[in-house]
PDB file of C-alpha atoms in Angstrom:
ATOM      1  CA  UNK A 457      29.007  18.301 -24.649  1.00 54.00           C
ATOM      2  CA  UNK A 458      26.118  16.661 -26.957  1.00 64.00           C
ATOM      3  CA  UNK A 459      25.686  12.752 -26.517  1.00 73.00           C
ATOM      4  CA  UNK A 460      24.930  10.745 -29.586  1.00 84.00           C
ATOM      5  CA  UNK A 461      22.404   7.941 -28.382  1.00 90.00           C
ATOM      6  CA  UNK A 462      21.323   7.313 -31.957  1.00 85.00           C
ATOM      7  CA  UNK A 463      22.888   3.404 -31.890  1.00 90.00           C
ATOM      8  CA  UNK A 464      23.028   3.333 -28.127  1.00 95.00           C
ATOM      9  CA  UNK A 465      21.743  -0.030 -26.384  1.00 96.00           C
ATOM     10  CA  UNK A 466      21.189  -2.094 -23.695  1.00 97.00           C
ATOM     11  CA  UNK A 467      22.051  -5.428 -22.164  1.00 98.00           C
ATOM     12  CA  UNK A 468      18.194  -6.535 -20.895  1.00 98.00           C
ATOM     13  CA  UNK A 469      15.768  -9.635 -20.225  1.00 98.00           C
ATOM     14  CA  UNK A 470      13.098  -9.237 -22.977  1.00 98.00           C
ATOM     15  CA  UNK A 471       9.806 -11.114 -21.296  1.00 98.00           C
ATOM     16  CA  UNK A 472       6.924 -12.938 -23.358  1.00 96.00           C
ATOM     17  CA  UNK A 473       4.914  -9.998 -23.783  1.00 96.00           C
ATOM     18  CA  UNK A 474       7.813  -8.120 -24.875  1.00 95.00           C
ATOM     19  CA  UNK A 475       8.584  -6.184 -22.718  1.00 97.00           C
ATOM     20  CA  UNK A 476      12.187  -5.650 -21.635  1.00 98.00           C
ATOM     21  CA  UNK A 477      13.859  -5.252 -17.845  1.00 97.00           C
ATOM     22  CA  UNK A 478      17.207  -4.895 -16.345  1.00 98.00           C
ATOM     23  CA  UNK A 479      16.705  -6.837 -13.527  1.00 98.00           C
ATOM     24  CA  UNK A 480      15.286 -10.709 -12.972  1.00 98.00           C
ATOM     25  CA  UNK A 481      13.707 -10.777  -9.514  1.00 99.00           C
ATOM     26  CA  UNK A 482      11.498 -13.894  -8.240  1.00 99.00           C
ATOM     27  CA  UNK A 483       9.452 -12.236  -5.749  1.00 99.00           C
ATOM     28  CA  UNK A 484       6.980 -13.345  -2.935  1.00 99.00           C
ATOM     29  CA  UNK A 485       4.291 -11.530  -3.159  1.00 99.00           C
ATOM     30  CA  UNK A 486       1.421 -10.991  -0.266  1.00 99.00           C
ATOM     31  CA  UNK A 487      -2.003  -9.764  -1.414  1.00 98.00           C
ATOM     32  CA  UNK A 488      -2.736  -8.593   2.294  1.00 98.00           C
ATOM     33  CA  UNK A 489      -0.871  -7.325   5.272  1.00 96.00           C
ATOM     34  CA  UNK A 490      -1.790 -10.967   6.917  1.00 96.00           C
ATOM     35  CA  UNK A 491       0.174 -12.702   4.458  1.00 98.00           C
ATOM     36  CA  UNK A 492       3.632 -10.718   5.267  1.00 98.00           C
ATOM     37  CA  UNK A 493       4.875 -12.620   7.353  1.00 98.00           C
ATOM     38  CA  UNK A 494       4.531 -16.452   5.269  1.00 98.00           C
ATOM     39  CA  UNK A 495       6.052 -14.441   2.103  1.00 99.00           C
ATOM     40  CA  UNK A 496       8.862 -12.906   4.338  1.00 99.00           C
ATOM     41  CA  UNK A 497       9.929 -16.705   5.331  1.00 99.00           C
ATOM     42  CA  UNK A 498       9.856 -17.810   1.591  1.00 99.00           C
ATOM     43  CA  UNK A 499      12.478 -15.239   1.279  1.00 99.00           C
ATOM     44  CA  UNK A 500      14.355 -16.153   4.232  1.00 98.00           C
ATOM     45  CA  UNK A 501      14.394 -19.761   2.923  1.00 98.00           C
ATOM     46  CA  UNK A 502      15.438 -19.034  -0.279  1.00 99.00           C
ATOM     47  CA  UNK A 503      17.957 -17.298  -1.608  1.00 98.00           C
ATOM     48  CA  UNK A 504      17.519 -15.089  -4.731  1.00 98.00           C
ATOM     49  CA  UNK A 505      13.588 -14.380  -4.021  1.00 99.00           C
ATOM     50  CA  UNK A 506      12.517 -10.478  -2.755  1.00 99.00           C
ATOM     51  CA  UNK A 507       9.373 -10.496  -0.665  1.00 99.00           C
ATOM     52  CA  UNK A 508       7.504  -7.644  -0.901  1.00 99.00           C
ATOM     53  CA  UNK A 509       5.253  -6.981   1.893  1.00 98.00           C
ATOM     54  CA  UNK A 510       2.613  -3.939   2.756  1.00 98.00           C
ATOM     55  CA  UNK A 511       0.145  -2.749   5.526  1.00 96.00           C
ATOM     56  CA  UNK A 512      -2.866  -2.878   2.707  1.00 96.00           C
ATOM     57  CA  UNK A 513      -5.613  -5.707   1.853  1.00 94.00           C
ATOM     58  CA  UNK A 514      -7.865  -5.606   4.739  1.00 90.00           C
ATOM     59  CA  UNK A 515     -11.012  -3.063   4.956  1.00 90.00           C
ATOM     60  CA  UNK A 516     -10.876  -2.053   1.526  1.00 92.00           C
ATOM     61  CA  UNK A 517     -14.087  -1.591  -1.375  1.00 92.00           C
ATOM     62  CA  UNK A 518     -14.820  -0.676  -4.494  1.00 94.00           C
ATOM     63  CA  UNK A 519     -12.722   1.603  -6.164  1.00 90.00           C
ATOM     64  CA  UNK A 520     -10.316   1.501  -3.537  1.00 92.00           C
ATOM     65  CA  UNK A 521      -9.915  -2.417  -3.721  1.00 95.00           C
ATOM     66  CA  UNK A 522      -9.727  -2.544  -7.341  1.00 96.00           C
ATOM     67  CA  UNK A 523      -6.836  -0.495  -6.935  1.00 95.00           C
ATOM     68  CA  UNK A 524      -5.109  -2.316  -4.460  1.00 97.00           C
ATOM     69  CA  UNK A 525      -5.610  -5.395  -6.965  1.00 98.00           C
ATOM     70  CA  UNK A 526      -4.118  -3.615  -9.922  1.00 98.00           C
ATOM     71  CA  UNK A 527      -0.941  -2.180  -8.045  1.00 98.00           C
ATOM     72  CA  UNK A 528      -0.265  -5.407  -7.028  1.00 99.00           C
ATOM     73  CA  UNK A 529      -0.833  -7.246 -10.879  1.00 99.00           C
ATOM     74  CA  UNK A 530       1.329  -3.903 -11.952  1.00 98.00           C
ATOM     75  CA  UNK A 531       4.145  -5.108  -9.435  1.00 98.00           C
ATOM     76  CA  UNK A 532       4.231  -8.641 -10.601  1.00 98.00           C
ATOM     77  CA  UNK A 533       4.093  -7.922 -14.059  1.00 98.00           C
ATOM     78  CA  UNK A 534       6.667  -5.513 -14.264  1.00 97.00           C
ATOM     79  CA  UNK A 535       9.518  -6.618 -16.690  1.00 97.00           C
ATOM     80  CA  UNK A 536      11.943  -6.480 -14.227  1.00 98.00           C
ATOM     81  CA  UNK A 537      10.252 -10.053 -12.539  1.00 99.00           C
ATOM     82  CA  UNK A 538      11.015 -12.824 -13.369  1.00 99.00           C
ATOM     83  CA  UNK A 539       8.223 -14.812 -11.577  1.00 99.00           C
ATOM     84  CA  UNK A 540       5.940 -14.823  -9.119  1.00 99.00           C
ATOM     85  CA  UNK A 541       4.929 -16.221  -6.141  1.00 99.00           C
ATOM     86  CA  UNK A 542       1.462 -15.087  -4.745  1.00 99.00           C
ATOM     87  CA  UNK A 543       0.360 -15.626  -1.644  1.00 99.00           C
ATOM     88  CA  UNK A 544      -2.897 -14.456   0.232  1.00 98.00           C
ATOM     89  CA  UNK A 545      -5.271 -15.666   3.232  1.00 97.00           C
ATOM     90  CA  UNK A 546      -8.298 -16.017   0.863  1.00 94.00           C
ATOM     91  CA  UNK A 547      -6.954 -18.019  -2.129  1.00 95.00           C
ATOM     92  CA  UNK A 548      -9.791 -16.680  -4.233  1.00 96.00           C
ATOM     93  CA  UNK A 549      -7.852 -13.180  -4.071  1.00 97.00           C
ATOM     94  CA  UNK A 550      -4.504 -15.189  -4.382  1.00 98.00           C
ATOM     95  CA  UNK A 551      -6.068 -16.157  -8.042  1.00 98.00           C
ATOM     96  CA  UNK A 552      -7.252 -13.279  -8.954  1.00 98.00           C
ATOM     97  CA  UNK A 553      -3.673 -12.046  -8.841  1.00 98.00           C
ATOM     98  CA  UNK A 554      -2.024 -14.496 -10.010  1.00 99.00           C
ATOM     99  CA  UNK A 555      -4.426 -14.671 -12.948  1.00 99.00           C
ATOM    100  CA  UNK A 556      -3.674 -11.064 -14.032  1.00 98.00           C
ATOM    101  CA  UNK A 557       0.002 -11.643 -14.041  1.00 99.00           C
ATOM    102  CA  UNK A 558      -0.016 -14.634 -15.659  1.00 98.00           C
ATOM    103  CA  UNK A 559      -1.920 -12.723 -18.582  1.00 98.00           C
ATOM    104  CA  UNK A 560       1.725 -11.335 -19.373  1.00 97.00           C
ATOM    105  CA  UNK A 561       3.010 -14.915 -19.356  1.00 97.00           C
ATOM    106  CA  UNK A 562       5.506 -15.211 -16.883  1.00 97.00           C
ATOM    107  CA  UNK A 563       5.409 -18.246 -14.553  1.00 98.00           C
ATOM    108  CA  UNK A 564       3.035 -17.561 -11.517  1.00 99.00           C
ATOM    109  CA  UNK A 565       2.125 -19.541  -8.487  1.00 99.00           C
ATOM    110  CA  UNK A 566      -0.271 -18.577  -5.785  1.00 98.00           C
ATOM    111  CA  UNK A 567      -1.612 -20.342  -2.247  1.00 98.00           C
ATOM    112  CA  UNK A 568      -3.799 -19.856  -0.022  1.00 97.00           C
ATOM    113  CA  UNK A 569      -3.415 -19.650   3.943  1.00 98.00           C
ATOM    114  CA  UNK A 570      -6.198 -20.518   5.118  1.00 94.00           C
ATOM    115  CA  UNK A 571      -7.096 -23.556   3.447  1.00 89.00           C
ATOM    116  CA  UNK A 572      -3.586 -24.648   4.549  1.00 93.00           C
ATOM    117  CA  UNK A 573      -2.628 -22.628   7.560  1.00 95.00           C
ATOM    118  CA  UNK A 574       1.276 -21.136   7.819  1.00 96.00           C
ATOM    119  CA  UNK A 575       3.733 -23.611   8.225  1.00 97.00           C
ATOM    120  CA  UNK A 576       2.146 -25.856   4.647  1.00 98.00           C
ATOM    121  CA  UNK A 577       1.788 -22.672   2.784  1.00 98.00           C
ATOM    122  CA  UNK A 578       5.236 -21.265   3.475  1.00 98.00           C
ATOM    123  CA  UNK A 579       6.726 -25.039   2.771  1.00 98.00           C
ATOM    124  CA  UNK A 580       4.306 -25.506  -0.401  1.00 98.00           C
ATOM    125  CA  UNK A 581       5.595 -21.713  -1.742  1.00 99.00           C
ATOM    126  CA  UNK A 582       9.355 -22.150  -1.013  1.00 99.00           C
ATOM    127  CA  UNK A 583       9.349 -25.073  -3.183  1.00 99.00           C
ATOM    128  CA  UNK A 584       7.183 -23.336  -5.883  1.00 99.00           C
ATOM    129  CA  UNK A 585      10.365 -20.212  -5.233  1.00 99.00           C
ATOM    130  CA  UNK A 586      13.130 -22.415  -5.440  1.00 99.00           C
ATOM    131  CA  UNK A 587      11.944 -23.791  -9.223  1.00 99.00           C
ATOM    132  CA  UNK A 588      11.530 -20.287  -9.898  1.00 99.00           C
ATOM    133  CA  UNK A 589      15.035 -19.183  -9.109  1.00 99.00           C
ATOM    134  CA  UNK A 590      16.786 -21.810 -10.863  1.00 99.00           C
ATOM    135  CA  UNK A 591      14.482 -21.087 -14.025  1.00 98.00           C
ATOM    136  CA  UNK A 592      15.531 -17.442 -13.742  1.00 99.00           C
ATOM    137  CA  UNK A 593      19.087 -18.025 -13.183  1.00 98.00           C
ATOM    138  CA  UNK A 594      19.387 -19.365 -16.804  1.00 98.00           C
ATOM    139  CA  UNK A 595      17.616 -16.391 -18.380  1.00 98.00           C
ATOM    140  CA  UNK A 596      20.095 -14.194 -20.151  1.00 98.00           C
ATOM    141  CA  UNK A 597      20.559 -10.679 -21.136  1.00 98.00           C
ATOM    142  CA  UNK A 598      20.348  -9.583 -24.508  1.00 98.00           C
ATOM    143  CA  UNK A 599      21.007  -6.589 -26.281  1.00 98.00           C
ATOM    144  CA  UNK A 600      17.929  -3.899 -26.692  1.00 98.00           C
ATOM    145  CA  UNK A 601      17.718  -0.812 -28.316  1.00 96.00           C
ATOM    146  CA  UNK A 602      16.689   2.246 -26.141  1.00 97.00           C
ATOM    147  CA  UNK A 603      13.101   2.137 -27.296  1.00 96.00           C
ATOM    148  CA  UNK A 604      12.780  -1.219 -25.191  1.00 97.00           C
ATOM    149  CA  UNK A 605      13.968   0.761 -21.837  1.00 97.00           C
ATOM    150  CA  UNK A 606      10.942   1.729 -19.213  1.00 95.00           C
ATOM    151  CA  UNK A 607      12.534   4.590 -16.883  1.00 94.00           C
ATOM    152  CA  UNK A 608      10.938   5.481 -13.916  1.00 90.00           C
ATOM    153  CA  UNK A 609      11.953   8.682 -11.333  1.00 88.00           C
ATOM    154  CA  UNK A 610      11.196   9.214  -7.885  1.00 82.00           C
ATOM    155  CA  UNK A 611      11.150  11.326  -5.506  1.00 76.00           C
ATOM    156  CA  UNK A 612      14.274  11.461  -3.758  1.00 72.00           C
ATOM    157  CA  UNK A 613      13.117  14.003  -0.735  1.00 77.00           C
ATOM    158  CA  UNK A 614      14.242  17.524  -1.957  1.00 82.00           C
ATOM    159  CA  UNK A 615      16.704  19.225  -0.180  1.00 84.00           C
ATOM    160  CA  UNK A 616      18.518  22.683  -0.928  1.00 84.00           C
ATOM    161  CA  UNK A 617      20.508  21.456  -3.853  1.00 86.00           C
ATOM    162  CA  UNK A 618      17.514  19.197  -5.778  1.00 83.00           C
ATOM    163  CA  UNK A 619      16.940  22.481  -7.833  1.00 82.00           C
ATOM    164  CA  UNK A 620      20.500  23.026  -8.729  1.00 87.00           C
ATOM    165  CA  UNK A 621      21.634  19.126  -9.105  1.00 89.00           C
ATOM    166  CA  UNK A 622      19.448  16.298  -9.079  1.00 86.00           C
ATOM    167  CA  UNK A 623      16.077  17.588 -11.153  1.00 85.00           C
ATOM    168  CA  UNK A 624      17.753  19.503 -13.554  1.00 90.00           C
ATOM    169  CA  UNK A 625      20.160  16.244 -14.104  1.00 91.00           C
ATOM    170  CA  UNK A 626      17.533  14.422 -14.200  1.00 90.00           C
ATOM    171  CA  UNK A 627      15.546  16.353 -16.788  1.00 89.00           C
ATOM    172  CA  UNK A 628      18.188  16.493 -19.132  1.00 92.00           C
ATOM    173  CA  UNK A 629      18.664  12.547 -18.695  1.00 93.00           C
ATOM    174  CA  UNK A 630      15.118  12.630 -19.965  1.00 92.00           C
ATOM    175  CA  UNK A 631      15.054  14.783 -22.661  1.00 92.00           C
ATOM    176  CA  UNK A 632      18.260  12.973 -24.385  1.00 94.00           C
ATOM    177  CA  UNK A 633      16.469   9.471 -24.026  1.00 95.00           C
ATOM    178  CA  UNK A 634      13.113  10.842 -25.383  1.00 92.00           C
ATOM    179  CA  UNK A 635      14.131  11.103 -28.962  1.00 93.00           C
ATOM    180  CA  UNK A 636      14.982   7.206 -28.827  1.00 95.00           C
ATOM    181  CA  UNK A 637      11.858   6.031 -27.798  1.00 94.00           C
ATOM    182  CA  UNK A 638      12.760   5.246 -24.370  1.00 96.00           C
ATOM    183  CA  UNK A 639       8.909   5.250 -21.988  1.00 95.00           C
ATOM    184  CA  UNK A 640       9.801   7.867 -19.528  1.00 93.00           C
ATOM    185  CA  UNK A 641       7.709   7.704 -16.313  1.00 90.00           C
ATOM    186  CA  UNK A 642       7.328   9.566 -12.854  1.00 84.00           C
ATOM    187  CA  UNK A 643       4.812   9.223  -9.829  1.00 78.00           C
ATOM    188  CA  UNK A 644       4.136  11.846  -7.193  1.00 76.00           C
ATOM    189  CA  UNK A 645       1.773  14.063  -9.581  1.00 76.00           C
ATOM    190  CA  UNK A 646       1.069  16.493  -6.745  1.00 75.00           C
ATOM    191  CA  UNK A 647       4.714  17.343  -6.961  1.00 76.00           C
ATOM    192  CA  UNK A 648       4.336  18.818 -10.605  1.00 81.00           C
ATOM    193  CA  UNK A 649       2.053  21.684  -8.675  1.00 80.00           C
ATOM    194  CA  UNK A 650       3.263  24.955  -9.859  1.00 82.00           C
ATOM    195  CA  UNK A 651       4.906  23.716 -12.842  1.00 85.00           C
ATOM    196  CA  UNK A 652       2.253  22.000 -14.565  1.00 90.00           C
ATOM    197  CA  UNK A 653       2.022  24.436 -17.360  1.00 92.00           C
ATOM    198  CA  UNK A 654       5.481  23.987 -18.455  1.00 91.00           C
ATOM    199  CA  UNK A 655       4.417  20.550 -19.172  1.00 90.00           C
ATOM    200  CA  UNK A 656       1.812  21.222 -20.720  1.00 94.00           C
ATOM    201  CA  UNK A 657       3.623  23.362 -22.717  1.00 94.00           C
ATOM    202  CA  UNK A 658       5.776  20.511 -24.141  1.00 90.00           C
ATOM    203  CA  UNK A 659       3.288  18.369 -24.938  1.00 92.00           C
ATOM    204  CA  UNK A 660       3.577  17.519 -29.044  1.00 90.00           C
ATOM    205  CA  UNK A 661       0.036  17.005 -29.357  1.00 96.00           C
ATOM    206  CA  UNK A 662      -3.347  18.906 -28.102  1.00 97.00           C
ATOM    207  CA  UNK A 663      -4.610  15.612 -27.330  1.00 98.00           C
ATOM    208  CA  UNK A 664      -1.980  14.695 -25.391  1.00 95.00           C
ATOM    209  CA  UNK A 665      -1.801  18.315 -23.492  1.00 96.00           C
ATOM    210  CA  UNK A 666      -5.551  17.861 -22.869  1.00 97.00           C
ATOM    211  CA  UNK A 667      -5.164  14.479 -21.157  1.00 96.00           C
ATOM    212  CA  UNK A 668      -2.209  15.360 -19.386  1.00 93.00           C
ATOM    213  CA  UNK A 669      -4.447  18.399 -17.792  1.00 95.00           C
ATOM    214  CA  UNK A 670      -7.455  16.194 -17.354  1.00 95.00           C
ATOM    215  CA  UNK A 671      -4.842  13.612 -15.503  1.00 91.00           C
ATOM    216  CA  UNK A 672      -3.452  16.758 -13.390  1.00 91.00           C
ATOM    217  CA  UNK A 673      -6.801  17.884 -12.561  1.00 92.00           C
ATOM    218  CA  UNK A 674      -8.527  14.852 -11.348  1.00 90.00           C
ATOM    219  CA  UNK A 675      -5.530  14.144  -9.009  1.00 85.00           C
ATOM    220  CA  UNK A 676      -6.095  17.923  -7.610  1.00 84.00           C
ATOM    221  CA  UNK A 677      -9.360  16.685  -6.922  1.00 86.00           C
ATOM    222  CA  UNK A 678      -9.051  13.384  -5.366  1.00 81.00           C
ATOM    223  CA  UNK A 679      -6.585  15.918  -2.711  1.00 76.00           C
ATOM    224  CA  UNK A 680      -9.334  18.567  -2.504  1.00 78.00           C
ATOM    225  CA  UNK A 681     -12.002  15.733  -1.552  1.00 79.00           C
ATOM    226  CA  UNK A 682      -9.569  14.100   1.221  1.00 72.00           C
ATOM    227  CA  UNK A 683      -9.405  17.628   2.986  1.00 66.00           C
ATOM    228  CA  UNK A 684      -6.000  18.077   2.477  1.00 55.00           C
ATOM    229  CA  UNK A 685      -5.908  20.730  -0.321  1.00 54.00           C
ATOM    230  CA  UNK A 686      -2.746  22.740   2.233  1.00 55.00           C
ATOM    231  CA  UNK A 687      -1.141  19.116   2.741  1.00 55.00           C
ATOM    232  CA  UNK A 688       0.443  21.018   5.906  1.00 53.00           C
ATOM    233  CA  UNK A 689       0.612  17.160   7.494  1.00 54.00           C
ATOM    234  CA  UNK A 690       2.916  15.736   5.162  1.00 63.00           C
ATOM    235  CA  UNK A 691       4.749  18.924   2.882  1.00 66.00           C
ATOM    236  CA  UNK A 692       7.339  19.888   3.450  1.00 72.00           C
ATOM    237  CA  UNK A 693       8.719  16.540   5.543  1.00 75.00           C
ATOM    238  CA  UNK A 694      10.814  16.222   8.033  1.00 78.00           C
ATOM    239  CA  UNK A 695      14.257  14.966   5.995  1.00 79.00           C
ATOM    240  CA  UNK A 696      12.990  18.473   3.670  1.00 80.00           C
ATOM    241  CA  UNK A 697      13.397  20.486   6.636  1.00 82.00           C
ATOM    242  CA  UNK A 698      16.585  19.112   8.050  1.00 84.00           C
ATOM    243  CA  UNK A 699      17.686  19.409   4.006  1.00 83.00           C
ATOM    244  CA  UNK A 700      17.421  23.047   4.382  1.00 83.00           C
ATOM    245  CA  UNK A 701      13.697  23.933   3.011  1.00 79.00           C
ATOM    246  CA  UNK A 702      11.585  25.995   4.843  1.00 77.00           C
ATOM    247  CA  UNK A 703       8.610  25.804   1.826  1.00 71.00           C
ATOM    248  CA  UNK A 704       7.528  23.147  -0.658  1.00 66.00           C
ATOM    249  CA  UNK A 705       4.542  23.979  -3.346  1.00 60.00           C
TER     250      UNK A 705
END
């Protein structure tokens, strides 16, 4: 049965920079593994916040930093946040963060640990949290066309039906939204190995079949210069093989 999406919509929270999410987190965000625990307790204290805490931040350079900076400014400035609050040991780094989410122009705060140890920081921050949840909490939802709505997929650990159900669902979810305008994204590249060429093979353009390739490539290589070009250590996984797969490309 075909699905007319032509004057579909959604109900959303359309941000300064407008962009458009569907949800309207406040979220504590640490900048290194130290700082879990202090942005765990904001959340504890308040209600409404999502802390968001990781082993990374420590022992990391260059390229490999600057990453680690721009995941985290990606995470913050993601349209479905509301606000911000940053915190870090160093609050140069806290800044720095802060800085490039603010560029999107949501509110932001950030502290530093260890110019104020724990228990100030965590106070200082859950006060900072608590303005931003009652700020949220009087945002409302408006109505968006589909060209507004950001889709992202994951990786939902294949089992013996993925082929059958799930990607194929999934796929046609995709194509039906394209049309609209809807931003259709997906992580994981290494899983598109084996299939890459029917996506290059749908690409409108040359230029954006060559990128996509050059994209494709360059994560083959950052795999081939980490030694793990068989990936034998991590594919297929443990929940693939109690999902019934013996193989995975």
């Amino acid at each position: 049965m075909s699905m007319d999406l032509s004057k579909a919509s959604f109900r959303g929270y359309r941000r300064d920079n407008g962009r458009v999410g569907v949800r309207n987190h406040v979220i504590i965000l640490p900048v290194d593994d130290l700082s879990n625990a202090a942005a765990q307790a904001v959340e504890n204290n308040i209600k409404g916040t999502m802390a968001l805490p990781h082993p990374y931040g420590r022992l990391q350079f260059g390229a490999d930093l600057d990453l680690h900076f721009r995941t985290l400014i990606g995470t913050g400035s993601s349209p479905n946040v509301a606000a911000v609050v940053v915190i870090c040991i160093e609050s140069g780094w806290a800044k720095k963060v802060a800085d490039g989410i603010a560029a999107t122009g949501k509110p932001v705060a950030y502290f530093g640990i260890e110019q104020h140890g724990d228990h100030d920081t965590i106070l200082r921050a859950s006060k900072a949290a608590k303005e931003f949840v009652q700020w949220a909490s009087e945002l409302r939802r408006e109505e968006r066309p589909l060209k507004d709505l950001w889709v992202s997929t994951k990786c939902g650990e294949s089992d013996t039906t993925s082929g059958c159900g799930a990607n194929p669902t999934v796929g046609n979810a995709f194509d039906k939204l394209y049309p609209h305008g809807t931003t259709l994204v997906f992580g994981e590249t290494t899983e598109l190995t084996g299939g890459e060429h029917l996506v290059a093979a749908r690409c409108r353009t040359d230029a954006v079949r060559q990128k996509f390739q050059f994209m494709f490539d360059r994560y083959q290589q950052v795999i081939e210069r980490h030694k793990t070009s068989d990936l034998m250590d991590s594919q297929p996984t443990k929940g693939n093989i109690e999902g019934g797969l013996t193989t995975i490309e």
